[in-house]
Structure formats: structure tokens, C-alpha cells
XYZ file of C-alpha atoms in Angstrom:
649
model
C 1.503 -51.989 -24.306
C 4.988 -53.383 -23.661
C 6.175 -52.108 -27.053
C 4.733 -48.671 -26.295
C 6.445 -48.533 -22.909
C 9.760 -49.600 -24.487
C 9.358 -46.890 -27.120
C 8.660 -44.265 -24.431
C 11.667 -45.378 -22.438
C 13.832 -44.839 -25.520
C 12.304 -41.374 -25.868
C 13.182 -40.662 -22.248
C 16.848 -41.553 -22.653
C 17.993 -37.895 -22.634
C 16.188 -37.407 -19.314
C 17.699 -40.639 -18.012
C 21.195 -39.437 -18.926
C 20.429 -36.105 -17.267
C 19.462 -37.724 -13.964
C 22.407 -40.101 -14.147
C 24.669 -37.085 -14.579
C 23.111 -35.477 -11.483
C 23.644 -38.751 -9.618
C 27.280 -38.927 -10.715
C 27.754 -35.285 -9.675
C 26.330 -35.996 -6.234
C 28.448 -39.080 -5.629
C 31.483 -37.370 -7.123
C 31.149 -34.506 -4.654
C 30.707 -37.059 -1.891
C 33.874 -38.931 -2.839
C 35.836 -35.674 -3.018
C 34.643 -34.276 0.307
C 34.019 -37.350 2.475
C 35.618 -40.596 3.522
C 33.073 -43.050 2.149
C 34.239 -45.805 4.476
C 33.278 -43.564 7.388
C 29.632 -43.494 6.377
C 27.288 -45.237 8.781
C 23.575 -45.852 8.527
C 23.027 -43.067 11.028
C 25.061 -40.520 9.044
C 23.498 -41.640 5.733
C 20.065 -41.353 7.277
C 20.713 -38.064 9.032
C 18.217 -35.388 8.090
C 16.028 -37.764 6.098
C 15.246 -40.492 8.628
C 14.705 -38.139 11.506
C 11.355 -37.674 13.190
C 8.867 -35.483 11.282
C 9.637 -34.477 7.687
C 12.333 -32.864 5.581
C 11.088 -30.236 3.140
C 14.464 -29.991 1.389
C 14.393 -33.647 0.377
C 10.786 -33.311 -0.766
C 11.636 -30.351 -2.999
C 14.457 -32.302 -4.650
C 12.137 -35.251 -5.410
C 9.496 -32.827 -6.689
C 12.011 -31.272 -9.091
C 13.100 -34.723 -10.262
C 9.500 -35.749 -10.986
C 8.322 -32.470 -12.540
C 11.163 -32.257 -15.047
C 10.458 -35.835 -16.106
C 6.715 -35.105 -16.383
C 7.289 -32.021 -18.538
C 9.391 -34.080 -20.962
C 6.491 -36.411 -21.813
C 3.721 -34.556 -23.679
C 4.470 -30.845 -24.367
C 7.333 -31.590 -26.765
C 5.329 -34.326 -28.517
C 2.606 -31.759 -29.291
C 4.981 -28.929 -30.177
C 6.899 -31.090 -32.680
C 3.757 -32.920 -33.878
C 5.194 -36.373 -33.129
C 2.015 -37.072 -31.190
C 0.238 -37.361 -34.549
C 2.341 -40.409 -35.410
C 1.387 -42.091 -32.144
C -2.269 -41.364 -32.704
C -2.052 -42.939 -36.158
C -1.009 -46.255 -34.614
C -3.702 -48.922 -34.069
C -3.812 -48.225 -30.320
C -6.083 -46.060 -28.240
C -5.110 -42.642 -26.976
C -5.612 -43.994 -23.436
C -2.996 -46.695 -24.112
C -0.505 -44.093 -25.372
C -1.105 -41.901 -22.339
C -0.814 -44.838 -19.937
C 2.415 -46.021 -21.576
C 3.951 -42.565 -21.161
C 2.998 -42.400 -17.479
C 4.277 -45.897 -16.737
C 7.533 -45.332 -18.633
C 8.218 -42.089 -16.760
C 7.460 -43.703 -13.416
C 9.617 -46.716 -14.218
C 12.507 -44.381 -15.063
C 12.124 -42.482 -11.785
C 11.932 -45.713 -9.786
C 15.020 -47.068 -11.589
C 17.019 -43.933 -10.737
C 15.754 -44.154 -7.166
C 16.648 -47.841 -6.925
C 20.111 -47.174 -8.363
C 20.749 -44.433 -5.793
C 19.544 -46.523 -2.872
C 21.433 -49.544 -4.182
C 24.698 -47.615 -4.401
C 24.166 -46.326 -0.882
C 23.539 -49.881 0.289
C 26.806 -51.050 -1.285
C 28.769 -48.127 0.185
C 27.297 -48.711 3.628
C 28.133 -52.398 3.379
C 31.797 -51.392 3.032
C 31.620 -50.047 6.576
C 30.052 -52.339 9.190
C 30.266 -49.329 11.531
C 33.429 -49.316 13.540
C 31.835 -48.442 16.849
C 28.389 -49.899 17.037
C 25.267 -49.429 15.033
C 23.578 -51.594 12.450
C 21.942 -51.411 9.033
C 18.164 -51.101 9.300
C 16.849 -53.107 6.340
C 13.213 -52.284 7.068
C 13.904 -48.545 7.175
C 15.983 -48.648 3.982
C 13.369 -50.630 2.024
C 10.470 -48.536 3.358
C 12.201 -45.317 2.320
C 12.803 -46.811 -1.132
C 9.199 -47.735 -1.930
C 7.831 -44.600 -0.247
C 10.020 -42.392 -2.452
C 8.819 -44.257 -5.541
C 5.187 -43.741 -4.559
C 5.864 -40.082 -3.723
C 7.393 -39.531 -7.166
C 4.362 -41.157 -8.810
C 2.116 -38.664 -6.999
C 4.210 -35.668 -8.067
C 4.579 -37.099 -11.580
C 0.789 -37.074 -11.866
C 0.740 -33.446 -10.756
C 3.429 -32.601 -13.300
C 1.600 -34.223 -16.218
C -1.458 -32.092 -15.488
C 0.625 -28.958 -14.898
C 2.476 -29.493 -18.183
C -0.789 -28.822 -20.060
C -0.586 -25.271 -18.666
C 3.123 -25.083 -19.602
C 5.080 -22.397 -17.694
C 2.007 -21.173 -15.833
C 1.703 -24.614 -14.254
C 5.274 -24.422 -12.950
C 4.665 -20.978 -11.507
C 1.533 -22.137 -9.706
C 3.221 -25.232 -8.319
C 6.221 -23.210 -7.177
C 3.897 -20.913 -5.239
C 2.245 -23.987 -3.734
C 5.586 -25.400 -2.588
C 6.736 -22.054 -1.193
C 3.505 -21.816 0.762
C 3.975 -25.305 2.148
C 7.570 -24.589 3.164
C 6.426 -21.446 4.946
C 3.755 -23.430 6.784
C 6.304 -26.067 7.782
C 8.645 -23.446 9.275
C 6.043 -21.094 10.759
C 3.379 -23.537 11.932
C 5.448 -26.682 12.427
C 3.230 -28.608 9.999
C 1.307 -27.803 6.857
C -1.257 -30.527 7.448
C -2.006 -33.909 5.958
C -3.028 -32.355 2.637
C 0.558 -31.232 2.110
C 2.798 -33.433 -0.009
C 5.511 -32.782 2.587
C 3.462 -34.808 5.062
C 4.018 -37.860 2.854
C 7.705 -37.913 3.832
C 7.107 -37.576 7.571
C 8.707 -40.232 9.759
C 7.357 -42.000 12.812
C 8.978 -44.950 14.539
C 7.856 -47.899 16.568
C 11.146 -48.875 18.141
C 13.471 -48.947 15.128
C 10.693 -49.751 12.647
C 9.757 -46.911 10.306
C 6.020 -46.202 10.192
C 4.926 -44.326 7.067
C 2.061 -41.869 6.824
C -0.316 -44.471 5.357
C -3.363 -42.237 5.500
C -1.629 -39.408 3.690
C -0.127 -41.702 1.050
C -3.502 -43.326 0.386
C -5.217 -39.935 0.157
C -2.663 -38.436 -2.217
C -2.452 -41.573 -4.351
C -6.206 -41.368 -4.881
C -5.902 -37.696 -5.759
C -3.039 -38.500 -8.161
C -5.201 -41.020 -10.014
C -7.961 -38.407 -10.377
C -5.382 -35.861 -11.529
C -4.141 -38.317 -14.164
C -7.698 -38.846 -15.375
C -8.160 -35.089 -15.747
C -4.762 -34.762 -17.453
C -5.719 -37.512 -19.885
C -8.941 -35.700 -20.770
C -7.053 -32.474 -21.439
C -4.137 -33.962 -23.391
C -6.252 -36.391 -25.425
C -8.219 -33.452 -26.829
C -5.177 -31.263 -27.378
C -4.078 -30.952 -31.010
C -0.490 -30.883 -32.161
C 1.149 -27.727 -33.529
C 0.509 -28.856 -37.134
C -2.994 -30.062 -36.340
C -4.238 -26.685 -35.224
C -2.897 -26.645 -31.697
C -1.139 -23.646 -30.325
C 2.631 -23.854 -30.632
C 4.808 -22.391 -27.946
C 6.249 -19.045 -28.921
C 9.985 -18.548 -29.191
C 9.930 -16.306 -26.144
C 8.109 -18.957 -24.151
C 10.636 -21.600 -25.149
C 13.488 -19.298 -24.105
C 11.747 -18.656 -20.779
C 11.269 -22.369 -20.205
C 14.933 -23.015 -20.964
C 15.988 -20.202 -18.655
C 13.916 -21.523 -15.758
C 15.226 -25.059 -16.337
C 18.893 -24.012 -16.374
C 18.391 -21.729 -13.380
C 16.710 -24.535 -11.476
C 19.624 -26.899 -12.059
C 22.179 -24.271 -11.074
C 20.299 -23.615 -7.843
C 20.008 -27.358 -7.235
C 23.750 -27.809 -7.763
C 24.565 -24.969 -5.371
C 22.235 -26.420 -2.744
C 23.882 -29.852 -3.120
C 27.376 -28.392 -2.800
C 26.338 -26.350 0.237
C 24.648 -29.290 1.977
C 27.628 -31.558 1.340
C 29.916 -28.879 2.703
C 27.812 -28.418 5.829
C 27.519 -32.163 6.448
C 31.263 -32.760 6.144
C 32.460 -29.682 7.972
C 34.065 -28.174 4.879
C 31.651 -25.283 4.522
C 33.407 -22.017 5.342
C 32.847 -20.542 8.766
C 34.493 -17.500 10.282
C 34.177 -19.081 13.730
C 36.062 -22.310 12.989
C 39.795 -22.789 13.342
C 42.059 -25.710 12.431
C 45.120 -27.072 14.212
C 47.111 -30.103 13.074
C 49.622 -32.370 14.802
C 51.489 -35.396 13.457
C 48.438 -37.671 13.632
C 45.498 -35.377 14.486
C 43.644 -32.644 12.645
C 41.478 -30.587 15.031
C 38.567 -28.379 13.936
C 37.079 -26.183 16.663
C 35.391 -22.905 17.492
C 37.965 -20.142 17.874
C 36.483 -19.079 21.224
C 37.505 -22.475 22.683
C 41.176 -21.874 21.931
C 42.464 -22.276 25.549
C 40.773 -25.656 26.064
C 41.793 -26.909 22.638
C 45.414 -25.897 23.080
C 45.586 -27.935 26.290
C 44.171 -30.963 24.441
C 46.491 -30.447 21.460
C 49.509 -30.085 23.742
C 49.027 -33.620 25.105
C 47.393 -35.286 22.080
C 50.467 -36.877 20.500
C 51.959 -38.016 23.812
C 48.671 -39.607 24.842
C 48.299 -41.274 21.437
C 51.799 -42.765 21.660
C 51.053 -44.082 25.160
C 47.804 -45.581 23.923
C 49.552 -47.168 20.953
C 52.131 -48.695 23.310
C 49.404 -50.188 25.533
C 47.653 -51.778 22.549
C 50.827 -52.747 20.696
C 50.003 -50.677 17.614
C 52.734 -50.648 14.966
C 51.409 -47.800 12.787
C 49.351 -45.015 14.336
C 46.533 -43.750 12.086
C 45.778 -40.175 11.091
C 42.617 -38.989 12.840
C 40.272 -36.067 12.239
C 38.729 -34.534 15.363
C 35.699 -32.247 15.250
C 35.673 -30.313 18.522
C 32.814 -28.068 17.394
C 30.177 -30.787 17.815
C 27.306 -30.446 20.256
C 25.377 -33.318 21.792
C 22.904 -33.733 24.627
C 23.695 -37.403 25.065
C 27.380 -38.145 24.425
C 30.669 -36.425 25.190
C 32.292 -38.053 22.185
C 31.668 -40.271 19.193
C 34.114 -42.166 16.993
C 33.468 -43.389 13.453
C 36.405 -45.171 11.859
C 39.139 -42.458 11.815
C 36.927 -39.509 12.653
C 36.060 -38.265 16.149
C 33.402 -35.806 17.263
C 33.551 -34.268 20.733
C 31.363 -31.914 22.723
C 33.660 -29.663 24.742
C 30.744 -28.656 26.969
C 30.235 -32.209 28.249
C 32.707 -31.675 31.129
C 33.870 -28.625 33.021
C 37.466 -29.793 33.483
C 39.983 -29.626 30.646
C 41.576 -32.862 31.852
C 38.262 -34.659 31.345
C 38.100 -33.474 27.739
C 41.632 -34.720 27.224
C 40.605 -38.110 28.619
C 37.541 -38.213 26.359
C 39.863 -37.779 23.380
C 41.884 -40.789 24.576
C 38.644 -42.724 25.045
C 37.451 -42.007 21.503
C 40.930 -42.596 20.068
C 40.819 -46.059 21.626
C 37.665 -46.697 19.595
C 39.532 -45.690 16.447
C 42.368 -48.091 17.256
C 39.876 -50.830 18.103
C 38.485 -50.483 14.597
C 41.846 -50.301 12.817
C 43.574 -53.067 14.805
C 40.625 -55.460 14.471
C 40.031 -54.462 10.844
C 36.510 -53.547 12.026
C 35.852 -57.154 13.022
C 35.127 -56.209 16.633
C 32.128 -54.191 15.471
C 30.724 -57.252 13.702
C 30.220 -58.714 17.194
C 29.005 -55.445 18.674
C 26.199 -56.845 20.815
C 28.557 -59.363 22.422
C 31.436 -56.910 22.761
C 29.837 -53.547 23.538
C 30.768 -53.702 27.236
C 34.377 -54.481 26.263
C 34.493 -51.838 23.517
C 33.439 -49.152 25.980
C 35.182 -50.742 28.967
C 38.554 -50.969 27.235
C 38.226 -47.331 26.155
C 37.488 -46.388 29.773
C 40.386 -48.465 31.086
C 42.979 -47.061 28.693
C 41.763 -43.448 28.928
C 41.916 -43.482 32.744
C 45.329 -45.164 32.583
C 46.673 -42.396 30.316
C 44.794 -39.457 31.857
C 44.104 -40.366 35.502
C 40.992 -38.999 37.171
C 41.143 -40.975 40.382
C 38.030 -39.688 42.130
C 35.807 -39.933 39.051
C 36.971 -43.459 38.304
C 36.582 -44.579 41.913
C 33.044 -43.192 41.994
C 32.206 -45.072 38.796
C 33.624 -48.304 40.205
C 31.660 -47.913 43.425
C 28.406 -47.372 41.568
C 29.120 -50.320 39.274
C 29.834 -52.671 42.179
C 26.523 -51.787 43.863
C 24.634 -52.369 40.617
C 26.489 -55.650 40.036
C 25.615 -56.965 43.490
C 22.007 -55.810 43.815
C 20.971 -56.498 40.238
C 22.840 -59.835 40.025
C 24.675 -58.912 36.822
C 26.593 -61.801 35.243
C 29.033 -62.052 32.344
C 26.241 -63.601 30.260
C 24.294 -60.376 30.758
C 27.217 -58.252 29.584
C 27.579 -60.109 26.270
C 23.973 -59.383 25.302
C 23.849 -55.601 24.796
C 20.148 -55.421 23.931
C 19.113 -57.718 26.762
C 21.303 -55.783 29.203
C 19.718 -52.469 28.212
C 16.224 -53.893 28.730
C 17.054 -54.794 32.350
C 19.721 -52.394 33.583
C 21.189 -48.930 33.089
C 22.913 -49.053 29.698
C 25.626 -46.659 30.919
C 26.896 -49.434 33.215
C 28.621 -50.909 30.147
C 31.335 -48.283 30.667
C 32.217 -48.854 34.325
C 31.463 -52.587 34.401
C 33.475 -52.954 31.201
C 36.307 -50.952 32.755
C 36.394 -53.344 35.709
C 36.158 -56.430 33.508
C 39.044 -55.097 31.393
C 40.979 -54.556 34.606
C 40.384 -58.222 35.502
C 41.553 -59.277 32.029
C 44.768 -57.288 32.380
C 45.314 -58.701 35.879
C 44.862 -62.252 34.587
C 46.382 -62.169 31.099
C 48.626 -59.120 31.058
C 48.368 -55.665 29.456
C 49.321 -56.972 26.008
C 46.140 -59.070 25.943
C 44.080 -55.965 25.080
C 45.728 -55.345 21.726
C 46.109 -59.070 21.094
C 42.364 -59.528 21.533
C 41.617 -56.794 18.975
C 43.887 -58.340 16.371
C 42.573 -61.830 17.132
C 39.030 -60.791 16.226
C 40.274 -59.831 12.754
C 42.550 -62.819 12.151
C 42.012 -64.627 8.836
C 41.081 -67.965 10.367
C 38.501 -66.450 12.747
C 35.011 -67.912 12.308
C 32.375 -65.256 11.669
C 28.837 -64.944 13.057
C 29.497 -67.000 16.172
C 27.081 -66.886 19.134
C 28.234 -64.426 21.797
C 29.565 -66.945 24.337
C 31.396 -68.980 21.694
C 32.869 -65.812 20.153
C 34.386 -64.875 23.500
C 35.765 -68.336 24.247
C 37.161 -68.724 20.738
C 38.891 -65.313 20.721
C 40.244 -65.629 24.258
C 41.605 -69.081 23.408
C 43.329 -67.572 20.353
C 45.354 -65.211 22.567
C 46.084 -67.846 25.198
C 43.838 -66.360 27.869
C 41.246 -68.357 29.841
C 37.809 -66.698 29.927
C 36.657 -68.524 33.086
C 39.732 -67.327 35.001
C 39.142 -63.730 33.917
C 35.508 -63.937 35.004
C 36.503 -65.399 38.375
C 38.979 -62.541 38.880
C 36.301 -60.046 37.844
C 33.760 -61.405 40.341
C 36.333 -61.356 43.126
C 37.315 -57.749 42.402
C 33.661 -56.695 42.210
C 32.911 -58.324 45.556
C 35.901 -56.606 47.179
C 34.797 -53.220 45.839
C 31.233 -53.771 47.037
C 32.415 -54.639 50.554
C 34.057 -51.201 50.767
C 30.844 -49.337 49.883
C 28.764 -47.691 52.624
C 25.248 -49.033 52.029
C 23.749 -45.861 53.507
C 25.015 -43.962 50.432
C 22.986 -46.246 48.161
C 19.424 -46.536 49.504
C 16.675 -48.409 47.673
C 13.213 -47.332 46.577
C 10.315 -49.048 48.352
C 6.541 -48.683 48.605
C 6.104 -47.297 45.069
C 2.709 -45.737 44.248
C 1.635 -44.641 40.750
C -1.351 -42.343 40.140
C -2.723 -40.545 37.085
C -4.069 -37.037 37.668
C -6.500 -36.244 34.841
C -6.872 -32.612 35.953
C -3.173 -31.775 35.602
C -2.485 -34.384 32.908
C 0.343 -35.880 34.910
C 1.346 -39.265 36.257
C 2.574 -39.095 39.836
C 5.152 -41.675 40.923
C 6.099 -41.633 44.600
C 8.283 -43.910 46.700
C 10.240 -44.141 49.949
C 14.016 -44.372 50.115
C 15.300 -46.812 52.732
C 18.640 -48.344 53.596
C 19.381 -51.438 51.543
C 20.270 -53.329 54.752
C 16.884 -52.594 56.338
C 14.425 -55.393 56.980
C 12.445 -56.320 53.868
C 9.210 -55.803 55.777
C 7.878 -52.351 54.894
C 6.465 -51.995 58.428
C 9.842 -52.522 60.127
C 11.191 -49.721 62.263
C 13.881 -48.151 60.105
C 15.604 -46.423 63.006
C 15.782 -49.608 65.017
C 17.594 -51.339 62.165
C 20.083 -48.548 61.823
C 18.781 -47.908 58.323
C 18.626 -44.130 58.373
C 19.832 -42.753 55.046
C 21.295 -39.421 54.022
C 18.982 -38.347 51.235
C 20.693 -37.590 47.907
C 20.346 -34.106 46.485
C 18.976 -35.219 43.099
C 16.373 -37.820 42.214
C 15.363 -38.959 38.756
C 12.993 -41.290 36.933
C 13.591 -42.532 33.395
C 10.623 -43.529 31.247
C 11.306 -46.213 28.655
C 9.866 -47.304 25.359
C 8.387 -44.085 23.946
C 11.146 -42.818 21.654
C 10.134 -42.047 18.051
C 13.640 -41.302 16.872
C 15.495 -43.979 14.927
C 18.201 -45.503 17.125
C 18.165 -42.504 19.381
C 18.646 -44.744 22.398
C 17.662 -41.862 24.699
C 14.689 -42.146 27.040
C 13.132 -39.073 28.683
C 14.011 -38.382 32.308
C 12.245 -36.302 34.941
C 13.516 -34.875 38.220
C 11.937 -35.723 41.557
C 11.339 -33.824 44.797
C 10.869 -34.731 48.446
C 7.394 -34.558 49.954
C 6.450 -34.877 53.641
C 8.635 -35.324 56.715
C 9.947 -38.065 58.966
C 8.341 -41.456 58.405
C 5.997 -39.895 55.819
C 8.810 -38.507 53.674
C 8.543 -39.694 50.073
C 10.224 -38.942 46.754
C 7.723 -37.723 44.163
C 8.100 -37.609 40.375
C 5.615 -35.813 38.113
C 5.603 -37.207 34.577
C 3.578 -35.524 31.770
C 0.908 -37.904 30.498
C 2.151 -37.529 26.910
C 5.245 -39.454 28.014
C 3.023 -42.400 28.963
C 0.330 -42.569 26.276
C -1.074 -45.886 27.490
C -1.652 -47.393 30.888
C 1.431 -49.655 31.036
C 4.996 -48.420 30.865
C 8.611 -49.123 31.883
C 10.557 -46.925 34.262
C 13.813 -46.691 36.183
C 14.220 -44.879 39.486
C 17.560 -43.309 40.277
C 19.509 -40.707 42.236
C 23.019 -39.303 42.637
C 24.850 -40.953 45.564
C 27.170 -37.938 45.792
C 27.353 -34.444 44.342
C 29.734 -35.223 41.446
C 28.683 -38.841 40.876
C 26.748 -40.240 37.937
C 23.135 -41.228 38.487
C 22.644 -44.631 40.051
C 19.670 -46.420 38.481
C 17.860 -49.414 39.841
C 16.646 -52.124 37.474
C 13.866 -51.365 35.016
C 10.391 -51.779 36.486
C 6.976 -52.101 34.871
C 4.150 -49.931 36.082
C 0.509 -49.193 35.401
C -0.935 -45.688 35.324
C -4.697 -46.031 36.020
C -7.010 -43.999 33.836
C -8.858 -42.373 36.728
C -7.350 -40.751 39.799
C -7.903 -42.602 43.026
C -6.407 -43.183 46.407
C -3.838 -45.993 46.614
């Protein structure tokens, strides 16, 4: 059997060279149109790792498998070389099995090569601003693609018995599935597209096991049927029907056309993904160090940003002690529901709709540019300690951006909110240097304002030059890698001659002073929380009272007597945690609340759809806006239980 498989692999060398050429073409286009060192796991995974399925990827894998399948048996019969194989002292079943295994091994090898190259390229970029490489997702995608190609390979071997008619029928099948995916949202578990659907438990990819098992069983039955048909098929010289010249020309035409279409699709997708695809609505403006791409209708806003870009960059470089300022690409046509800006190595994406004021957009550019300089000055080493340094990465960007583009009221509001959270939630430096642990207990957005204040304490203690010195110290040659968070901070601070304990003492003192200036009535607390599940409306009702934080802890105390009357905020919100199915989305659903009742019976009520809480236990955060233009203030994460049946509390 091994000799047969080796022989079939030699026969498949032209197909192997063909797929290698396609691979080289794809990576060549990528090298010509993208900065490879800007690739992150998120950008590599975009479109393929997302929730649900991607029909475009499925069609490409189908084409890859079908062409390989059609190269196995039809040509052997047309050129009568199958007669030689049948004359060997081996069974026809062994010959058929060897062909199937050889073809599948080739497809898996090409797949492994592609994934391996991607792994190497991604390893060259540890992701300048956050992120990580998800080994489980990468490996799961690899073996799932191999199994998917085996299933389609089985289909192709059977279809090849019908020659061109088989391709026509399968094309109609795929077109029908694609229509169902777009029109109905899903073409069902019987669709091969369902095999590439993605679900996540946290960051762990969950494959469609039921669908894969079902289609693998069908593939084995299809192979059995294909074996029965091909084992009884005679070669062209043995009495079998030989393909006509016209049929061979048609097959060649369809093959060439298919590859041309595939190439055009690849070029188009690469162009769309890198922003190089032509668009009548996009304009480009360049300065000495920036290249801006934006929608032409946003010209007034962009011109204001461009006017100050170089001056702000020079000021930022002076703060951080940067000798050579990098060239940066800025995509101002981006749109995001969750972030005003995003920096990856020397590329920035910004959503101009994130703020109403032009000055805020200008400050966001300074914020994201700081991230770029953090990556270049630390030689990306800061990102290697992302969990320990996230608060500082975001805090330094906040500190420098507000220093260059002052927004006094916005910054003061952020500081006030941060000081209240710090005091009430007992946030320590040890909490800040554990990004995942911090997010599980507190509002993750506090990294920005708390980090801003900690950076302020560092500058107060060690001087402004300490910011840039810290970045360069993380990338110094003698720096020890993979240190625990606390040791990393002490080691790096010692390297720049700054004492961590002194900075933390200054930070705590400044936080306490800020908190003493806050009016507690502006930051009430939620008490007497009641959770009910309403089966009739399929909602979970969460209600609570808002009382002054200085009120007596006893729920029966007279609020008015304690002077604890609060001015109710205009907006209330609850955030539900732990239900995201998107890889690394980091965004939990939120729901607005309303007031119910009057006087002592007044409560804040949140109605949460039951699909957001599929079980009985869940995590949630209650919040509100302390003032009209302020960010939401969130209390610590709580755990709740939604009873199955509705009942009185």
C-alpha cells in the first residue's frame, strides 16, 4: 500500500505544483499589498474565524478539492494507464484506496504548509498593541479544513465518473447553498457550508461536530459508491467510452475560466482587505510622516486633523524622546461600534463618528500614535508583557494625548469617575498589572483613566523623560523575558532609576485627593437588587434602588434623615457578561434601564431578553452616567441567578 501511495503522489506532482503556484501567488500578492509585520491574529482570522460561516472560504476549499479529485481517475481511464495498475498483483480496492489517500495527503500537506507559513508570519509580529495567538483556534481550523477537504474530495471522486455533468450539478448545488446562506441566513446542517461555521466558548473554537460526523459518514458512503462505479469502468482501450475532443476542450475551458475567476476574486479580496481596492468615495492626503485615507465627505474634519498632525507628532516625539519619527498610515474611513481608534504597528484605524468634536478626533490620533511609538521604541517588547502593562499602554496614551490636545472637562470627568471606582472597589496596583483578572472584577475601560492617573504619578515622581525611557528599557538587550508581572515592573523601573513603590505611593495619594473632591451624591450605589424571570415575555427583570453611598448600610434606614437624597442620573445601564460567541470580541451586551415607581418605592428596572442569559446563573454590572457628557460609571461585576419560574421576591 505504501508503494502505491508513493506512486500516486508522484502522479499528483503536477497538481501539487499547481497548488504551490496558487499559494505563491497568494502570498506574493500579500507581500506586495500589505505590511506582513502588521498582521495580527485578529486580522489573519478576520472573515474566517468570525461567528457563523464564510461561504467564500468554503467555495475556495471546494475548488481545491474538486480539481484534485478530477485528476485521479478520469485521465487514468482516458489514457488507459489504469490497465497497468489493474495488472499489478493488488486488488482494485487497494488501488482506489491508495489514490484517495494520496490525494487527501496532498491536500492536507498544502493546507499544513499554508497554515504553517501563516504561523511563522504571525510569530514575526507579537502584536504591537495587545492581542495574542490562539493556538487552539489555529490548530482546530487546520484539522477541520483537512476533514472538510476529505469530504469534498469524496464528492469529487464520485462526480468525476460523470465528468463535466458532475461539475455542472455540483456548481448548481453550491449556488443554491450560497443563495440559501444569503437569503435565509443558513442553509441547514445538511449544507457543507455548515461544516465551517464557528461557535466560541470564551476564546475556544467549538466546531460543528454533529455536521462533521454526519458529512464524514456520507463521504465514506459516497466513496463506496464511487469505488463500485470506477472499479467496473473500462479504460478507453478496453471498451470504455473515451472523452470526445469537444468534451476535453470544454473541460479545459471550464478549468482555465475557474482559475481566472479565482485569481480575480483573490486580487479583489486582498485589495478590499488592505484598502487598496479602488473607491470613488475615498481620498488620500499625505504629510511628512502620515498618509491619511478617508471618505471625501469628511474633508472638513480631516483637514483639521491633518493641519495639526505633524505638530502633534513632533510634540509627542519630544515627550517620549524619540530620535526618528516613523511613517504612519491612517485609515480614517473605518467604522467601529466599540473603539474610536486602533493601532497595529505603524498603521492606525479611526472612526470619525466616535466623537462629535473635531478636537476629540485630533486627540484620538495622538492617542493611537502613542501606541505606534510604544511599539517602535520598545521594539514591540512592551506588547510581550501586555497583561501586566495594558493599563500603562492605554494610560500613557491617554496622558500624552491629553497633554498635547487638552480637553480639560473630559479628562477631569474621567479622573473623577476613576477615583470613585478606585476607592469603592479597592483597586490596587496588583489589580492593574493583571489585565484579565481586572476585567473579571471591574470595568475594563478603567484601564484608560486609572492608567492616565498612574502615568501622571510616574511623571510626578520620576520626570517626563521616564515615559520614553521605560519603553526603551523594556526592549533593552539585557532585559529578561517572560518575567512575572510584579517582577517585570520592578526590574524595568529599576533599569530607568525609578522606584516603583514611590510611584505607587504618589498614585494612591493623588487618587485619595481626587476622591475627596467628589460629591458622593453624584455617584449613588445600587441596593436591594431583585432578579426575576418572566416566562410570558421571555425577559429577565433586574430592579434595584439607587441610594447615596454615604447612607447607612441598613436598607431600612431613613434616607432623608441621613442626608442621602440623590439626583437620579438620566441614563442607567446593565452589562451582561460571559455570553459572547465572537473570538476576542471583548464586548458584552448592554441594556438600558428605566425608573419605576415614586418616592421611597422608586426603583431602576432593566429588562434583559432571556436569550442573553441562557442559563440560570450569570454575571452583570450595573451602571449609570453621573453627568450628561460623562462616561458610564460601572460598579463591580456581580453574580446573579435568574429563576426558571416567575415569582414574587
